[in-house]
Short mmCIF file of N, CA, C and O and ligand atoms in Angstrom, two decimals:
data_model
loop_
_atom_site.label_atom_id
_atom_site.label_comp_id
_atom_site.label_asym_id
_atom_site.label_seq_id
_atom_site.Cartn_x
_atom_site.Cartn_y
_atom_site.Cartn_z
N MET Q 1 0.85 -1.20 0.00
CA MET Q 1 0.00 0.00 0.00
C MET Q 1 0.88 1.24 0.00
O MET Q 1 1.83 1.33 0.76
N LYS Q 2 0.52 2.19 -0.86
CA LYS Q 2 1.25 3.46 -0.91
C LYS Q 2 0.69 4.37 0.19
O LYS Q 2 -0.51 4.61 0.27
N VAL Q 3 1.60 4.89 1.01
CA VAL Q 3 1.19 5.78 2.09
C VAL Q 3 1.93 7.10 1.95
O VAL Q 3 3.17 7.13 1.96
N HIS Q 4 1.16 8.16 1.81
CA HIS Q 4 1.72 9.50 1.79
C HIS Q 4 1.72 10.03 3.22
O HIS Q 4 0.77 9.80 3.97
N ILE Q 5 2.78 10.76 3.59
CA ILE Q 5 2.85 11.32 4.93
C ILE Q 5 3.40 12.74 4.84
O ILE Q 5 4.23 13.04 3.97
N ALA Q 6 2.89 13.61 5.69
CA ALA Q 6 3.38 14.99 5.74
C ALA Q 6 3.05 15.58 7.10
O ALA Q 6 2.13 15.12 7.79
N SER Q 7 3.81 16.59 7.47
CA SER Q 7 3.56 17.27 8.74
C SER Q 7 4.07 18.70 8.64
O SER Q 7 4.78 19.06 7.69
N ASP Q 8 3.71 19.50 9.64
CA ASP Q 8 4.40 20.76 9.83
C ASP Q 8 5.46 20.54 10.90
O ASP Q 8 5.75 19.39 11.30
N HIS Q 9 6.04 21.62 11.41
CA HIS Q 9 7.12 21.50 12.40
C HIS Q 9 6.64 20.82 13.68
O HIS Q 9 7.37 20.07 14.31
N ALA Q 10 5.37 21.06 14.06
CA ALA Q 10 4.83 20.47 15.29
C ALA Q 10 4.71 18.95 15.18
O ALA Q 10 4.72 18.25 16.19
N GLY Q 11 4.58 18.46 13.97
CA GLY Q 11 4.43 17.03 13.76
C GLY Q 11 5.66 16.33 13.24
O GLY Q 11 5.65 15.11 13.04
N TYR Q 12 6.73 17.09 13.04
CA TYR Q 12 7.92 16.52 12.39
C TYR Q 12 8.48 15.31 13.14
O TYR Q 12 8.74 14.26 12.53
N GLU Q 13 8.66 15.42 14.44
CA GLU Q 13 9.28 14.32 15.19
C GLU Q 13 8.39 13.07 15.17
O GLU Q 13 8.89 11.94 15.01
N LEU Q 14 7.09 13.26 15.30
CA LEU Q 14 6.19 12.10 15.22
C LEU Q 14 6.21 11.50 13.82
O LEU Q 14 6.19 10.28 13.65
N LYS Q 15 6.27 12.35 12.80
CA LYS Q 15 6.33 11.83 11.41
C LYS Q 15 7.54 10.92 11.24
O LYS Q 15 7.43 9.83 10.65
N GLU Q 16 8.68 11.34 11.73
CA GLU Q 16 9.89 10.52 11.58
C GLU Q 16 9.75 9.20 12.34
O GLU Q 16 10.15 8.14 11.84
N ALA Q 17 9.16 9.26 13.55
CA ALA Q 17 8.97 8.04 14.34
C ALA Q 17 7.99 7.09 13.65
O ALA Q 17 8.19 5.86 13.67
N VAL Q 18 6.97 7.63 13.04
CA VAL Q 18 5.98 6.80 12.33
C VAL Q 18 6.64 6.07 11.17
O VAL Q 18 6.45 4.86 10.98
N LYS Q 19 7.41 6.78 10.37
CA LYS Q 19 8.07 6.15 9.21
C LYS Q 19 8.98 5.01 9.66
O LYS Q 19 9.04 3.96 9.02
N GLN Q 20 9.69 5.23 10.77
CA GLN Q 20 10.60 4.20 11.27
C GLN Q 20 9.82 2.99 11.80
O GLN Q 20 10.13 1.85 11.47
N HIS Q 21 8.76 3.26 12.56
CA HIS Q 21 7.99 2.18 13.19
C HIS Q 21 7.27 1.32 12.15
O HIS Q 21 7.16 0.10 12.31
N PHE Q 22 6.78 1.96 11.10
CA PHE Q 22 6.00 1.25 10.07
C PHE Q 22 6.80 1.10 8.77
O PHE Q 22 6.22 1.08 7.69
N SER Q 23 8.11 0.96 8.89
CA SER Q 23 8.94 0.93 7.67
C SER Q 23 8.68 -0.32 6.83
O SER Q 23 8.81 -0.29 5.61
N MET Q 24 8.30 -1.43 7.49
CA MET Q 24 8.08 -2.67 6.76
C MET Q 24 6.65 -2.74 6.21
O MET Q 24 5.69 -2.43 6.92
N GLY Q 25 6.52 -3.14 4.94
CA GLY Q 25 5.20 -3.46 4.42
C GLY Q 25 4.46 -2.31 3.76
O GLY Q 25 3.38 -2.51 3.23
N TYR Q 26 5.03 -1.12 3.81
CA TYR Q 26 4.36 0.03 3.20
C TYR Q 26 5.35 0.80 2.33
O TYR Q 26 6.53 0.90 2.66
N GLU Q 27 4.82 1.35 1.25
CA GLU Q 27 5.65 2.22 0.40
C GLU Q 27 5.35 3.66 0.81
O GLU Q 27 4.22 4.14 0.65
N TRP Q 28 6.35 4.33 1.36
CA TRP Q 28 6.14 5.68 1.90
C TRP Q 28 6.55 6.75 0.91
O TRP Q 28 7.56 6.62 0.23
N GLU Q 29 5.76 7.82 0.84
CA GLU Q 29 6.21 9.04 0.17
C GLU Q 29 6.08 10.19 1.16
O GLU Q 29 4.97 10.49 1.63
N ASP Q 30 7.19 10.79 1.50
CA ASP Q 30 7.25 11.85 2.51
C ASP Q 30 7.21 13.21 1.82
O ASP Q 30 8.12 13.56 1.06
N HIS Q 31 6.16 13.97 2.10
CA HIS Q 31 5.98 15.28 1.47
C HIS Q 31 6.51 16.41 2.35
O HIS Q 31 6.22 17.58 2.10
N GLY Q 32 7.29 16.08 3.40
CA GLY Q 32 7.85 17.08 4.28
C GLY Q 32 6.94 17.39 5.46
O GLY Q 32 5.91 16.74 5.61
N THR Q 33 7.28 18.29 6.27
CA THR Q 33 8.48 19.08 6.34
C THR Q 33 9.65 18.21 6.81
O THR Q 33 9.45 17.09 7.28
N PHE Q 34 10.84 18.76 6.70
CA PHE Q 34 12.02 17.93 6.96
C PHE Q 34 12.86 18.44 8.12
O PHE Q 34 14.03 18.07 8.24
N SER Q 35 12.30 19.29 8.96
CA SER Q 35 13.00 19.75 10.16
C SER Q 35 11.97 20.34 11.12
O SER Q 35 10.78 20.40 10.79
N THR Q 36 12.43 20.79 12.27
CA THR Q 36 11.52 21.42 13.24
C THR Q 36 11.42 22.93 13.04
O THR Q 36 10.81 23.62 13.85
N GLU Q 37 11.99 23.43 11.96
CA GLU Q 37 11.88 24.86 11.65
C GLU Q 37 10.42 25.20 11.35
O GLU Q 37 9.73 24.47 10.63
N SER Q 38 9.97 26.33 11.87
CA SER Q 38 8.56 26.71 11.73
C SER Q 38 8.15 26.87 10.26
O SER Q 38 8.84 27.54 9.48
N VAL Q 39 7.02 26.25 9.91
CA VAL Q 39 6.50 26.28 8.53
C VAL Q 39 4.99 26.45 8.58
O VAL Q 39 4.38 26.46 9.66
N ASP Q 40 4.38 26.56 7.42
CA ASP Q 40 2.92 26.72 7.31
C ASP Q 40 2.31 25.39 6.84
O ASP Q 40 2.60 24.91 5.74
N TYR Q 41 1.42 24.81 7.66
CA TYR Q 41 0.92 23.46 7.38
C TYR Q 41 0.27 23.28 6.00
O TYR Q 41 0.39 22.20 5.41
N PRO Q 42 -0.41 24.31 5.40
CA PRO Q 42 -1.00 24.04 4.08
C PRO Q 42 0.05 23.73 3.01
O PRO Q 42 -0.26 23.02 2.03
N ASP Q 43 1.26 24.23 3.18
CA ASP Q 43 2.31 23.98 2.17
C ASP Q 43 2.65 22.50 2.09
O ASP Q 43 3.22 22.04 1.08
N PHE Q 44 2.31 21.73 3.11
CA PHE Q 44 2.61 20.30 3.14
C PHE Q 44 1.34 19.45 3.00
O PHE Q 44 1.36 18.39 2.40
N ALA Q 45 0.25 19.94 3.55
CA ALA Q 45 -1.01 19.20 3.46
C ALA Q 45 -1.57 19.21 2.03
O ALA Q 45 -2.12 18.20 1.58
N HIS Q 46 -1.43 20.31 1.32
CA HIS Q 46 -1.97 20.35 -0.05
C HIS Q 46 -1.30 19.33 -0.99
O HIS Q 46 -2.01 18.60 -1.70
N PRO Q 47 0.04 19.25 -1.03
CA PRO Q 47 0.64 18.24 -1.92
C PRO Q 47 0.23 16.82 -1.56
O PRO Q 47 0.00 15.98 -2.45
N LEU Q 48 0.13 16.52 -0.27
CA LEU Q 48 -0.31 15.17 0.13
C LEU Q 48 -1.74 14.92 -0.33
O LEU Q 48 -2.05 13.89 -0.92
N ALA Q 49 -2.62 15.87 -0.09
CA ALA Q 49 -4.02 15.69 -0.46
C ALA Q 49 -4.17 15.57 -1.97
O ALA Q 49 -5.01 14.79 -2.45
N ASP Q 50 -3.38 16.30 -2.71
CA ASP Q 50 -3.43 16.21 -4.17
C ASP Q 50 -3.06 14.79 -4.62
O ASP Q 50 -3.72 14.20 -5.49
N ALA Q 51 -2.04 14.21 -4.00
CA ALA Q 51 -1.61 12.85 -4.36
C ALA Q 51 -2.70 11.83 -4.00
O ALA Q 51 -2.99 10.93 -4.80
N VAL Q 52 -3.30 11.95 -2.83
CA VAL Q 52 -4.34 11.01 -2.42
C VAL Q 52 -5.59 11.18 -3.29
O VAL Q 52 -6.24 10.19 -3.67
N SER Q 53 -5.89 12.40 -3.64
CA SER Q 53 -7.06 12.69 -4.48
C SER Q 53 -6.98 11.96 -5.82
O SER Q 53 -8.00 11.56 -6.39
N LYS Q 54 -5.75 11.78 -6.32
CA LYS Q 54 -5.55 11.18 -7.65
C LYS Q 54 -5.35 9.67 -7.61
O LYS Q 54 -5.20 9.04 -8.65
N ASP Q 55 -5.31 9.06 -6.42
CA ASP Q 55 -5.04 7.62 -6.30
C ASP Q 55 -5.98 7.04 -5.25
O ASP Q 55 -5.74 7.17 -4.05
N VAL Q 56 -7.03 6.37 -5.73
CA VAL Q 56 -8.05 5.86 -4.79
C VAL Q 56 -7.51 4.77 -3.88
O VAL Q 56 -8.10 4.48 -2.84
N THR Q 57 -6.39 4.16 -4.24
CA THR Q 57 -5.85 3.08 -3.39
C THR Q 57 -4.89 3.61 -2.33
O THR Q 57 -4.50 2.87 -1.43
N ALA Q 58 -4.49 4.87 -2.43
CA ALA Q 58 -3.48 5.42 -1.52
C ALA Q 58 -4.12 5.84 -0.20
O ALA Q 58 -5.32 6.07 -0.10
N ARG Q 59 -3.27 5.91 0.81
CA ARG Q 59 -3.66 6.45 2.11
C ARG Q 59 -2.73 7.62 2.45
O ARG Q 59 -1.61 7.70 1.94
N GLY Q 60 -3.20 8.48 3.36
CA GLY Q 60 -2.38 9.60 3.80
C GLY Q 60 -2.38 9.72 5.31
O GLY Q 60 -3.38 9.39 5.97
N ILE Q 61 -1.26 10.19 5.83
CA ILE Q 61 -1.17 10.54 7.25
C ILE Q 61 -0.66 11.97 7.33
O ILE Q 61 0.40 12.29 6.76
N LEU Q 62 -1.43 12.81 7.98
CA LEU Q 62 -1.06 14.22 8.15
C LEU Q 62 -0.94 14.53 9.63
O LEU Q 62 -1.79 14.11 10.43
N ILE Q 63 0.08 15.27 9.99
CA ILE Q 63 0.33 15.56 11.41
C ILE Q 63 0.64 17.04 11.59
O ILE Q 63 1.51 17.59 10.89
N CYS Q 64 -0.09 17.68 12.49
CA CYS Q 64 0.29 19.02 12.95
C CYS Q 64 0.02 19.07 14.45
O CYS Q 64 -0.23 18.02 15.07
N GLY Q 65 0.07 20.24 15.04
CA GLY Q 65 -0.07 20.33 16.48
C GLY Q 65 -1.40 19.80 16.97
O GLY Q 65 -1.49 18.95 17.86
N THR Q 66 -2.47 20.29 16.37
CA THR Q 66 -3.82 19.85 16.75
C THR Q 66 -4.43 18.84 15.79
O THR Q 66 -5.45 18.22 16.12
N GLY Q 67 -3.88 18.72 14.60
CA GLY Q 67 -4.46 17.91 13.54
C GLY Q 67 -5.53 18.65 12.75
O GLY Q 67 -5.90 18.23 11.65
N ASN Q 68 -6.00 19.76 13.29
CA ASN Q 68 -7.09 20.47 12.63
C ASN Q 68 -6.63 21.20 11.37
O ASN Q 68 -7.32 21.16 10.35
N GLY Q 69 -5.50 21.89 11.44
CA GLY Q 69 -5.05 22.66 10.28
C GLY Q 69 -4.86 21.78 9.05
O GLY Q 69 -5.32 22.11 7.95
N VAL Q 70 -4.19 20.65 9.25
CA VAL Q 70 -3.94 19.76 8.10
C VAL Q 70 -5.23 19.10 7.62
O VAL Q 70 -5.42 18.90 6.41
N ALA Q 71 -6.14 18.75 8.55
CA ALA Q 71 -7.40 18.12 8.13
C ALA Q 71 -8.26 19.10 7.35
O ALA Q 71 -8.82 18.75 6.31
N ILE Q 72 -8.37 20.32 7.85
CA ILE Q 72 -9.18 21.33 7.16
C ILE Q 72 -8.63 21.56 5.75
O ILE Q 72 -9.39 21.65 4.78
N THR Q 73 -7.32 21.64 5.63
CA THR Q 73 -6.69 21.86 4.33
C THR Q 73 -6.95 20.68 3.39
O THR Q 73 -7.38 20.86 2.24
N ALA Q 74 -6.70 19.48 3.87
CA ALA Q 74 -6.82 18.29 3.01
C ALA Q 74 -8.25 18.11 2.52
O ALA Q 74 -8.48 17.68 1.38
N ASN Q 75 -9.21 18.44 3.36
CA ASN Q 75 -10.61 18.21 2.99
C ASN Q 75 -11.13 19.20 1.95
O ASN Q 75 -12.28 19.07 1.50
N LYS Q 76 -10.30 20.13 1.52
CA LYS Q 76 -10.65 20.99 0.37
C LYS Q 76 -10.53 20.23 -0.95
O LYS Q 76 -11.02 20.69 -1.98
N HIS Q 77 -9.84 19.08 -0.93
CA HIS Q 77 -9.57 18.33 -2.16
C HIS Q 77 -10.65 17.27 -2.40
O HIS Q 77 -11.03 16.54 -1.48
N ALA Q 78 -11.11 17.20 -3.64
CA ALA Q 78 -12.10 16.19 -4.01
C ALA Q 78 -11.56 14.79 -3.70
O ALA Q 78 -10.36 14.51 -3.88
N ASN Q 79 -12.44 13.94 -3.24
CA ASN Q 79 -12.13 12.52 -2.95
C ASN Q 79 -11.24 12.31 -1.73
O ASN Q 79 -10.87 11.18 -1.45
N VAL Q 80 -10.89 13.40 -1.05
CA VAL Q 80 -10.10 13.25 0.18
C VAL Q 80 -11.05 13.31 1.36
O VAL Q 80 -11.88 14.22 1.47
N ARG Q 81 -10.95 12.30 2.22
CA ARG Q 81 -11.73 12.26 3.46
C ARG Q 81 -10.74 12.15 4.60
O ARG Q 81 -10.30 11.05 4.97
N ALA Q 82 -10.35 13.32 5.11
CA ALA Q 82 -9.37 13.37 6.20
C ALA Q 82 -10.10 13.40 7.53
O ALA Q 82 -10.98 14.23 7.75
N ALA Q 83 -9.73 12.47 8.42
CA ALA Q 83 -10.39 12.36 9.72
C ALA Q 83 -9.39 12.65 10.84
O ALA Q 83 -8.33 12.02 10.92
N LEU Q 84 -9.76 13.62 11.67
CA LEU Q 84 -8.96 13.93 12.85
C LEU Q 84 -9.27 12.90 13.93
O LEU Q 84 -10.42 12.77 14.36
N CYS Q 85 -8.27 12.14 14.34
CA CYS Q 85 -8.48 11.03 15.28
C CYS Q 85 -7.53 11.13 16.46
O CYS Q 85 -6.35 11.43 16.28
N TRP Q 86 -8.06 10.85 17.63
CA TRP Q 86 -7.25 10.91 18.84
C TRP Q 86 -7.48 9.70 19.75
O TRP Q 86 -6.82 9.56 20.75
N ASN Q 87 -8.42 8.83 19.42
CA ASN Q 87 -8.50 7.57 20.17
C ASN Q 87 -8.87 6.41 19.24
O ASN Q 87 -9.27 6.62 18.08
N HIS Q 88 -8.72 5.22 19.76
CA HIS Q 88 -8.84 4.00 18.95
C HIS Q 88 -10.19 3.90 18.25
O HIS Q 88 -10.26 3.63 17.04
N ASP Q 89 -11.26 4.11 19.01
CA ASP Q 89 -12.59 3.91 18.43
C ASP Q 89 -12.90 4.93 17.34
O ASP Q 89 -13.54 4.60 16.33
N ILE Q 90 -12.44 6.16 17.53
CA ILE Q 90 -12.68 7.18 16.50
C ILE Q 90 -11.92 6.82 15.22
O ILE Q 90 -12.45 6.98 14.11
N ALA Q 91 -10.70 6.29 15.36
CA ALA Q 91 -9.95 5.88 14.17
C ALA Q 91 -10.64 4.70 13.48
O ALA Q 91 -10.74 4.67 12.24
N ALA Q 92 -11.13 3.75 14.25
CA ALA Q 92 -11.84 2.60 13.65
C ALA Q 92 -13.09 3.07 12.93
O ALA Q 92 -13.37 2.66 11.79
N LEU Q 93 -13.86 3.94 13.57
CA LEU Q 93 -15.10 4.42 12.95
C LEU Q 93 -14.85 5.30 11.73
O LEU Q 93 -15.66 5.33 10.79
N ALA Q 94 -13.73 6.00 11.73
CA ALA Q 94 -13.37 6.82 10.56
C ALA Q 94 -13.21 5.95 9.33
O ALA Q 94 -13.54 6.35 8.20
N ARG Q 95 -12.72 4.73 9.52
CA ARG Q 95 -12.62 3.78 8.41
C ARG Q 95 -13.97 3.09 8.16
O ARG Q 95 -14.43 3.02 7.02
N GLN Q 96 -14.59 2.58 9.22
CA GLN Q 96 -15.81 1.77 9.05
C GLN Q 96 -16.95 2.58 8.46
O GLN Q 96 -17.68 2.11 7.59
N HIS Q 97 -17.14 3.80 8.93
CA HIS Q 97 -18.31 4.59 8.54
C HIS Q 97 -18.00 5.67 7.50
O HIS Q 97 -18.87 6.00 6.70
N ASN Q 98 -16.81 6.25 7.55
CA ASN Q 98 -16.50 7.40 6.69
C ASN Q 98 -15.57 7.04 5.53
O ASN Q 98 -15.29 7.91 4.70
N ASP Q 99 -15.06 5.82 5.51
CA ASP Q 99 -14.07 5.43 4.48
C ASP Q 99 -12.96 6.47 4.39
O ASP Q 99 -12.52 6.85 3.30
N ALA Q 100 -12.51 6.94 5.55
CA ALA Q 100 -11.45 7.96 5.58
C ALA Q 100 -10.21 7.44 4.86
O ALA Q 100 -9.81 6.28 5.04
N ASN Q 101 -9.63 8.30 4.02
CA ASN Q 101 -8.39 7.90 3.34
C ASN Q 101 -7.18 8.72 3.80
O ASN Q 101 -6.06 8.47 3.36
N VAL Q 102 -7.43 9.68 4.68
CA VAL Q 102 -6.33 10.43 5.30
C VAL Q 102 -6.58 10.47 6.80
O VAL Q 102 -7.69 10.80 7.25
N LEU Q 103 -5.57 10.11 7.56
CA LEU Q 103 -5.61 10.17 9.02
C LEU Q 103 -4.89 11.43 9.47
O LEU Q 103 -3.71 11.61 9.15
N ALA Q 104 -5.60 12.30 10.19
CA ALA Q 104 -4.98 13.53 10.71
C ALA Q 104 -4.73 13.35 12.21
O ALA Q 104 -5.65 13.00 12.96
N LEU Q 105 -3.49 13.56 12.60
CA LEU Q 105 -3.09 13.31 13.99
C LEU Q 105 -2.69 14.61 14.70
O LEU Q 105 -1.95 15.42 14.12
N PRO Q 106 -3.10 14.76 15.97
CA PRO Q 106 -2.74 15.93 16.77
C PRO Q 106 -1.49 15.66 17.62
O PRO Q 106 -1.59 15.20 18.76
N ALA Q 107 -0.33 15.98 17.07
CA ALA Q 107 0.94 15.57 17.70
C ALA Q 107 1.10 16.11 19.12
O ALA Q 107 1.73 15.48 19.95
N ARG Q 108 0.53 17.28 19.38
CA ARG Q 108 0.72 17.90 20.70
C ARG Q 108 -0.27 17.36 21.74
O ARG Q 108 -0.22 17.78 22.90
N PHE Q 109 -1.15 16.44 21.34
CA PHE Q 109 -2.20 15.98 22.27
C PHE Q 109 -2.29 14.47 22.39
O PHE Q 109 -3.16 13.97 23.10
N ILE Q 110 -1.42 13.74 21.70
CA ILE Q 110 -1.39 12.28 21.84
C ILE Q 110 0.06 11.84 22.02
O ILE Q 110 0.98 12.52 21.54
N ASP Q 111 0.26 10.70 22.73
CA ASP Q 111 1.63 10.19 22.84
C ASP Q 111 1.93 9.27 21.65
O ASP Q 111 1.04 8.95 20.85
N GLN Q 112 3.19 8.87 21.57
CA GLN Q 112 3.63 8.10 20.41
C GLN Q 112 2.92 6.74 20.32
O GLN Q 112 2.54 6.32 19.23
N ALA Q 113 2.73 6.08 21.45
CA ALA Q 113 2.06 4.77 21.44
C ALA Q 113 0.63 4.90 20.92
O ALA Q 113 0.15 4.05 20.16
N THR Q 114 -0.04 5.96 21.32
CA THR Q 114 -1.40 6.20 20.82
C THR Q 114 -1.37 6.43 19.31
O THR Q 114 -2.19 5.88 18.57
N ALA Q 115 -0.42 7.23 18.86
CA ALA Q 115 -0.32 7.49 17.41
C ALA Q 115 -0.12 6.19 16.64
O ALA Q 115 -0.76 5.97 15.61
N PHE Q 116 0.75 5.31 17.14
CA PHE Q 116 1.01 4.05 16.44
C PHE Q 116 -0.26 3.18 16.41
O PHE Q 116 -0.57 2.55 15.39
N ASP Q 117 -1.00 3.18 17.51
CA ASP Q 117 -2.25 2.40 17.54
C ASP Q 117 -3.27 2.98 16.55
O ASP Q 117 -3.95 2.23 15.83
N LEU Q 118 -3.36 4.29 16.49
CA LEU Q 118 -4.31 4.93 15.56
C LEU Q 118 -3.96 4.57 14.12
O LEU Q 118 -4.83 4.28 13.29
N ILE Q 119 -2.67 4.57 13.81
CA ILE Q 119 -2.24 4.26 12.45
C ILE Q 119 -2.50 2.78 12.12
O ILE Q 119 -3.02 2.46 11.04
N SER Q 120 -2.18 1.88 13.05
CA SER Q 120 -2.47 0.45 12.82
C SER Q 120 -3.97 0.24 12.59
O SER Q 120 -4.37 -0.52 11.69
N THR Q 121 -4.76 0.89 13.39
CA THR Q 121 -6.22 0.78 13.26
C THR Q 121 -6.68 1.31 11.91
O THR Q 121 -7.49 0.68 11.22
N PHE Q 122 -6.14 2.45 11.53
CA PHE Q 122 -6.49 3.08 10.26
C PHE Q 122 -6.10 2.18 9.08
O PHE Q 122 -6.85 2.02 8.12
N PHE Q 123 -4.95 1.54 9.16
CA PHE Q 123 -4.48 0.68 8.08
C PHE Q 123 -5.27 -0.64 8.01
O PHE Q 123 -5.42 -1.21 6.93
N ASN Q 124 -5.74 -1.13 9.15
CA ASN Q 124 -6.27 -2.50 9.21
C ASN Q 124 -7.78 -2.60 9.39
O ASN Q 124 -8.29 -3.69 9.63
N THR Q 125 -8.48 -1.50 9.28
CA THR Q 125 -9.93 -1.52 9.44
C THR Q 125 -10.58 -1.22 8.09
O THR Q 125 -10.19 -0.27 7.40
N SER Q 126 -11.57 -2.01 7.73
CA SER Q 126 -12.23 -1.87 6.43
C SER Q 126 -13.48 -0.98 6.52
O SER Q 126 -14.12 -0.89 7.57
N PHE Q 127 -13.81 -0.39 5.39
CA PHE Q 127 -15.06 0.36 5.24
C PHE Q 127 -16.21 -0.64 5.28
O PHE Q 127 -16.16 -1.69 4.63
N GLU Q 128 -17.26 -0.31 6.00
CA GLU Q 128 -18.41 -1.23 6.13
C GLU Q 128 -19.33 -1.19 4.92
O GLU Q 128 -20.13 -2.11 4.71
N GLY Q 129 -19.29 -0.09 4.15
CA GLY Q 129 -20.20 0.01 3.00
C GLY Q 129 -21.65 0.12 3.45
O GLY Q 129 -21.95 0.72 4.48
N GLY Q 130 -22.55 -0.48 2.66
CA GLY Q 130 -23.97 -0.45 3.02
C GLY Q 130 -24.50 0.97 3.09
O GLY Q 130 -24.26 1.78 2.19
N ARG Q 131 -25.20 1.29 4.16
CA ARG Q 131 -25.78 2.63 4.30
C ARG Q 131 -24.70 3.72 4.31
O ARG Q 131 -24.95 4.86 3.91
N HIS Q 132 -23.49 3.35 4.73
CA HIS Q 132 -22.40 4.33 4.78
C HIS Q 132 -21.91 4.68 3.38
O HIS Q 132 -21.45 5.80 3.14
N GLU Q 133 -22.01 3.74 2.46
CA GLU Q 133 -21.63 4.00 1.07
C GLU Q 133 -22.49 5.14 0.50
O GLU Q 133 -21.99 6.05 -0.16
N ARG Q 134 -23.78 5.07 0.76
CA ARG Q 134 -24.68 6.12 0.27
C ARG Q 134 -24.29 7.48 0.85
O ARG Q 134 -24.24 8.48 0.14
N ARG Q 135 -23.98 7.52 2.12
CA ARG Q 135 -23.64 8.78 2.78
C ARG Q 135 -22.31 9.33 2.26
O ARG Q 135 -22.20 10.52 1.96
N VAL Q 136 -21.33 8.45 2.14
CA VAL Q 136 -20.01 8.89 1.66
C VAL Q 136 -20.13 9.41 0.22
O VAL Q 136 -19.46 10.38 -0.15
N SER Q 137 -21.00 8.77 -0.56
CA SER Q 137 -21.16 9.21 -1.97
C SER Q 137 -21.74 10.61 -2.07
O SER Q 137 -21.68 11.23 -3.13
N LYS Q 138 -22.32 11.14 -1.00
CA LYS Q 138 -22.90 12.48 -1.01
C LYS Q 138 -21.94 13.56 -0.54
O LYS Q 138 -22.31 14.73 -0.49
N ILE Q 139 -20.71 13.20 -0.21
CA ILE Q 139 -19.77 14.18 0.37
C ILE Q 139 -19.24 15.15 -0.67
O ILE Q 139 -19.25 16.36 -0.47
N ASN Q 140 -18.75 14.63 -1.82
CA ASN Q 140 -18.16 15.51 -2.81
C ASN Q 140 -19.18 16.50 -3.35
O ASN Q 140 -20.35 16.15 -3.54
N ILE Q 141 -18.76 17.74 -3.59
CA ILE Q 141 -19.69 18.74 -4.11
C ILE Q 141 -19.44 19.02 -5.58
O ILE Q 141 -20.15 19.80 -6.20
N GLN Q 142 -18.43 18.43 -6.20
CA GLN Q 142 -18.22 18.57 -7.64
C GLN Q 142 -17.44 17.40 -8.18
O GLN Q 142 -16.86 16.66 -7.44
C1 RB5 N 201 1.63 25.31 14.81
O1 RB5 N 201 2.01 26.07 15.90
C2 RB5 N 201 0.18 24.89 14.91
O2 RB5 N 201 -0.66 26.00 14.75
C3 RB5 N 201 -0.14 23.83 13.89
O3 RB5 N 201 0.70 22.74 14.08
C4 RB5 N 201 -1.55 23.25 13.93
O4 RB5 N 201 -1.90 22.88 15.24
C5 RB5 N 201 -2.58 24.02 13.26
O5 RB5 N 201 -3.74 23.60 13.13
#
């Protein structure tokens, strides 16, 4: 599975830890940032969302301080369903009910073990379809 990942400075250290922890079994494309120097999260969230928007099989992980900036940015892109997740059940439901294809993580509000669990859950939980398929099909506006 192709996994795109990006963060701002607040998420940089977690981004690096995630790539190392999940190095086996996934093809990673890192869209930056590449240091803890202060940056603007849309400069990294937009390229990731553009890549996910064009590849229905791809997944994305976006990380900033709260997760909100990157999620808000990514959700401007057609076919991108970025879900801000901070606990196990929310990550599972983001896949089961929303068919989320981008996981947005709040680096300043979760520890590393929680982040790894959220990512495992996001990777290993299937969309339930059924009534949720109808709802998800109504999300795009163009
Ligand atoms: C950076 O200080 C912070 O604003 C950013 O990481 C994010 O939380 C924005 O939504």
